[in-house]
Amino acid sequence: MELKEYIDHTQLKPTATPQMIEDLCKEAATNNFYAVCVNGCHVTAAKKHLKNTSVKIAAVVGFPLGAMSTEAKIAEAKICIENGADEVDMVINIGWLKAKEYDAVENDIQQIKEAIGNKVLKVIIETCYLTDDEKRIACQLALNAKADFVKTSTGFGSGGATLHDVGLMKEVVEDKAKIKASGGIRDYATAIQYIEKGVSRIGTSSGIAIVNSKK
């Protein structure tokens, strides 16, 4: 698989305009990226711009804090899927995890997975706020809830992906779930390091720079 097929071309800024989303989609289609990743309000537009292409649409849910009610996350996820999203990238309730309310965290994930059915669910554990033990627990809870991916970061926290965290996540999920690294990956050499470490997807707003930096 080529590097471009690992990339979720991402535009999640609160200032993103409809024109910026259109540009994102055109770039993704031109470069044959795997997916675009957008906020829920942009899913309908992304669907229109990506018509007749193979590019998937990932929508973020509970983003970027993860602290809204499970019911709100479910409603958001359902709307995103109805509007054309192929994948959902949800943020866990970090406060519940820190408080060791593990059943609540797992239920939060599980209900969203049930709501979106066979669509892909990526679970953002926001590693920058967690201890290594909490990262392991978060990955196990995502596995228990039948998530398809665990994901390092929102890109809006105090830090992004690290190779250490990806290695730790891989130890837990093995081949039972995939890993998405997100946050701070901006060049070809770094992207390759993450792929060699075991990630199946890279979330980045620097997709074009990454593929061009190989040249």
Short mmCIF file of C-alpha atoms in Angstrom, two decimals:
data_model
loop_
_atom_site.label_atom_id
_atom_site.label_comp_id
_atom_site.label_asym_id
_atom_site.label_seq_id
_atom_site.Cartn_x
_atom_site.Cartn_y
_atom_site.Cartn_z
CA MET A 1 0.00 0.00 0.00
CA GLU A 2 1.33 3.44 -0.91
CA LEU A 3 1.78 6.19 1.65
CA LYS A 4 -1.05 8.27 0.19
CA GLU A 5 -3.47 5.47 1.04
CA TYR A 6 -2.68 5.87 4.74
CA ILE A 7 -3.66 9.54 4.87
CA ASP A 8 -6.82 11.06 6.35
CA HIS A 9 -6.54 14.57 4.86
CA THR A 10 -7.79 16.70 7.72
CA GLN A 11 -9.43 20.09 8.20
CA LEU A 12 -10.90 20.50 11.67
CA LYS A 13 -10.19 24.15 12.43
CA PRO A 14 -13.15 26.11 13.84
CA THR A 15 -12.44 28.73 11.17
CA ALA A 16 -12.77 26.26 8.28
CA THR A 17 -14.96 27.77 5.56
CA PRO A 18 -16.97 25.94 2.90
CA GLN A 19 -14.29 26.91 0.37
CA MET A 20 -11.59 25.36 2.56
CA ILE A 21 -13.59 22.12 2.72
CA GLU A 22 -14.01 22.13 -1.05
CA ASP A 23 -10.26 22.64 -1.46
CA LEU A 24 -9.56 19.83 1.03
CA CYS A 25 -11.74 17.43 -0.95
CA LYS A 26 -10.19 18.40 -4.27
CA GLU A 27 -6.71 17.86 -2.82
CA ALA A 28 -7.70 14.47 -1.42
CA ALA A 29 -9.17 13.37 -4.74
CA THR A 30 -6.18 14.64 -6.75
CA ASN A 31 -3.70 12.88 -4.48
CA ASN A 32 -5.78 9.72 -3.97
CA PHE A 33 -5.74 10.02 -0.19
CA TYR A 34 -7.72 7.43 1.73
CA ALA A 35 -10.13 9.88 3.37
CA VAL A 36 -10.90 13.40 4.41
CA CYS A 37 -11.61 14.13 8.07
CA VAL A 38 -14.01 16.99 8.81
CA ASN A 39 -16.38 18.33 11.42
CA GLY A 40 -19.97 17.14 11.20
CA CYS A 41 -21.37 20.33 9.66
CA HIS A 42 -19.17 19.77 6.60
CA VAL A 43 -20.09 16.15 5.85
CA THR A 44 -22.84 16.99 3.36
CA ALA A 45 -20.55 19.31 1.42
CA ALA A 46 -17.72 16.78 1.47
CA LYS A 47 -20.09 14.13 0.13
CA LYS A 48 -20.97 16.41 -2.77
CA HIS A 49 -17.37 17.33 -3.57
CA LEU A 50 -16.17 13.72 -3.40
CA LYS A 51 -18.91 12.28 -5.59
CA ASN A 52 -17.52 9.77 -8.10
CA THR A 53 -14.23 9.44 -6.21
CA SER A 54 -12.93 6.66 -3.95
CA VAL A 55 -12.10 9.05 -1.09
CA LYS A 56 -13.88 8.19 2.17
CA ILE A 57 -15.37 10.70 4.60
CA ALA A 58 -14.49 10.59 8.30
CA ALA A 59 -16.44 12.81 10.68
CA VAL A 60 -15.40 13.71 14.22
CA VAL A 61 -17.84 13.21 17.08
CA GLY A 62 -17.63 14.59 20.61
CA PHE A 63 -14.77 16.69 19.33
CA PRO A 64 -12.37 17.83 20.67
CA LEU A 65 -13.10 17.43 24.40
CA GLY A 66 -15.13 14.20 24.58
CA ALA A 67 -17.05 15.60 27.53
CA MET A 68 -20.59 15.80 26.18
CA SER A 69 -23.25 13.25 27.05
CA THR A 70 -23.29 9.84 25.42
CA GLU A 71 -26.74 10.67 24.04
CA ALA A 72 -25.37 13.78 22.33
CA LYS A 73 -22.49 11.80 20.81
CA ILE A 74 -24.90 9.14 19.53
CA ALA A 75 -27.12 11.75 17.90
CA GLU A 76 -24.12 13.45 16.33
CA ALA A 77 -22.75 10.16 15.01
CA LYS A 78 -26.07 9.14 13.50
CA ILE A 79 -26.47 12.48 11.73
CA CYS A 80 -22.96 12.26 10.31
CA ILE A 81 -23.62 8.79 8.93
CA GLU A 82 -27.00 9.82 7.51
CA ASN A 83 -25.31 12.75 5.75
CA GLY A 84 -22.73 10.50 4.11
CA ALA A 85 -19.86 9.82 6.51
CA ASP A 86 -18.16 6.46 6.10
CA GLU A 87 -16.24 6.65 9.38
CA VAL A 88 -16.59 8.28 12.79
CA ASP A 89 -13.65 9.50 14.88
CA MET A 90 -14.99 9.89 18.44
CA VAL A 91 -13.30 11.30 21.53
CA ILE A 92 -13.57 9.29 24.74
CA ASN A 93 -14.74 10.89 27.96
CA ILE A 94 -11.27 11.59 29.33
CA GLY A 95 -12.52 12.70 32.76
CA TRP A 96 -14.38 9.42 33.24
CA LEU A 97 -11.24 7.50 32.34
CA LYS A 98 -9.12 9.51 34.77
CA ALA A 99 -11.73 8.83 37.47
CA LYS A 100 -11.57 5.09 36.75
CA GLU A 101 -15.20 5.03 35.61
CA TYR A 102 -14.29 2.40 33.07
CA ASP A 103 -17.76 0.96 32.53
CA ALA A 104 -19.01 4.42 31.59
CA VAL A 105 -16.15 4.94 29.12
CA GLU A 106 -16.72 1.56 27.51
CA ASN A 107 -20.46 2.13 27.31
CA ASP A 108 -19.89 5.52 25.67
CA ILE A 109 -17.84 3.86 22.94
CA GLN A 110 -20.06 0.81 22.58
CA GLN A 111 -23.25 2.80 22.12
CA ILE A 112 -21.72 4.84 19.33
CA LYS A 113 -20.46 1.70 17.62
CA GLU A 114 -23.92 0.18 17.84
CA ALA A 115 -25.46 3.39 16.48
CA ILE A 116 -23.27 3.43 13.35
CA GLY A 117 -23.41 -0.31 12.65
CA ASN A 118 -20.87 -1.50 10.10
CA LYS A 119 -19.32 1.93 9.60
CA VAL A 120 -15.77 2.36 10.90
CA LEU A 121 -15.34 3.70 14.43
CA LYS A 122 -12.04 5.26 15.50
CA VAL A 123 -11.66 5.99 19.21
CA ILE A 124 -9.51 9.01 20.10
CA ILE A 125 -7.95 8.43 23.51
CA GLU A 126 -6.04 11.78 23.61
CA THR A 127 -2.76 10.31 24.84
CA CYS A 128 -1.26 13.65 25.91
CA TYR A 129 -3.53 13.69 28.98
CA LEU A 130 -2.99 10.06 30.00
CA THR A 131 -0.45 7.99 31.86
CA ASP A 132 0.89 4.90 30.11
CA ASP A 133 -1.38 2.73 32.25
CA GLU A 134 -4.39 4.86 31.32
CA LYS A 135 -3.48 4.58 27.63
CA ARG A 136 -3.42 0.80 27.94
CA ILE A 137 -6.76 0.77 29.73
CA ALA A 138 -8.33 3.10 27.15
CA CYS A 139 -7.19 0.82 24.32
CA GLN A 140 -8.60 -2.24 26.09
CA LEU A 141 -11.94 -0.50 26.65
CA ALA A 142 -12.09 0.38 22.95
CA LEU A 143 -11.42 -3.25 22.09
CA ASN A 144 -14.14 -4.39 24.50
CA ALA A 145 -16.57 -2.02 22.79
CA LYS A 146 -15.72 -3.45 19.33
CA ALA A 147 -14.12 -0.29 17.97
CA ASP A 148 -12.27 -0.63 14.68
CA PHE A 149 -9.41 1.75 15.49
CA VAL A 150 -7.74 3.42 18.42
CA LYS A 151 -6.39 6.89 17.66
CA THR A 152 -3.75 8.88 19.49
CA SER A 153 -4.94 12.45 19.46
CA THR A 154 -7.34 15.19 18.42
CA GLY A 155 -4.56 17.58 17.50
CA PHE A 156 -6.16 20.10 19.86
CA GLY A 157 -4.63 18.82 23.10
CA SER A 158 -1.26 19.63 24.63
CA GLY A 159 0.52 17.10 22.40
CA GLY A 160 0.04 14.84 19.41
CA ALA A 161 1.18 11.41 18.34
CA THR A 162 4.43 9.86 19.57
CA LEU A 163 6.14 6.67 18.48
CA HIS A 164 6.22 5.59 22.12
CA ASP A 165 2.44 5.84 22.38
CA VAL A 166 1.86 3.99 19.13
CA GLY A 167 4.12 1.18 20.32
CA LEU A 168 2.25 0.97 23.59
CA MET A 169 -1.12 0.96 21.80
CA LYS A 170 0.05 -1.78 19.45
CA GLU A 171 1.01 -3.96 22.42
CA VAL A 172 -2.58 -3.79 23.65
CA VAL A 173 -4.61 -4.02 20.45
CA GLU A 174 -2.23 -6.35 18.56
CA ASP A 175 -4.20 -7.22 15.41
CA LYS A 176 -7.63 -6.88 17.03
CA ALA A 177 -7.94 -3.20 16.08
CA LYS A 178 -6.05 -0.77 13.88
CA ILE A 179 -4.19 2.35 14.98
CA LYS A 180 -4.46 5.91 13.70
CA ALA A 181 -1.72 8.38 14.57
CA SER A 182 -2.70 12.04 14.52
CA GLY A 183 -1.07 15.29 15.52
CA GLY A 184 2.34 16.58 14.49
CA ILE A 185 3.08 14.30 11.52
CA ARG A 186 4.18 16.67 8.78
CA ASP A 187 6.84 15.03 6.58
CA TYR A 188 7.50 11.82 4.68
CA ALA A 189 10.24 10.45 6.94
CA THR A 190 8.10 10.84 10.06
CA ALA A 191 5.08 9.29 8.38
CA ILE A 192 7.13 6.25 7.37
CA GLN A 193 8.33 5.83 10.96
CA TYR A 194 4.75 5.63 12.15
CA ILE A 195 3.77 3.16 9.46
CA GLU A 196 6.73 0.96 10.35
CA LYS A 197 5.60 1.15 13.99
CA GLY A 198 2.23 -0.29 13.01
CA VAL A 199 -0.25 2.47 12.20
CA SER A 200 -2.85 1.89 9.50
CA ARG A 201 -3.90 5.52 9.15
CA ILE A 202 -2.31 8.95 9.60
CA GLY A 203 -4.44 11.97 10.40
CA THR A 204 -2.80 15.14 9.15
CA SER A 205 -3.46 18.52 7.61
CA SER A 206 -0.05 18.20 5.91
CA GLY A 207 -0.88 15.37 3.54
CA ILE A 208 0.35 17.14 0.44
CA ALA A 209 3.59 18.20 2.14
CA ILE A 210 4.12 14.62 3.29
CA VAL A 211 3.76 13.03 -0.13
CA ASN A 212 5.76 15.80 -1.79
CA SER A 213 8.60 15.63 0.74
CA LYS A 214 9.50 12.20 -0.62
CA LYS A 215 10.52 13.78 -3.90
#
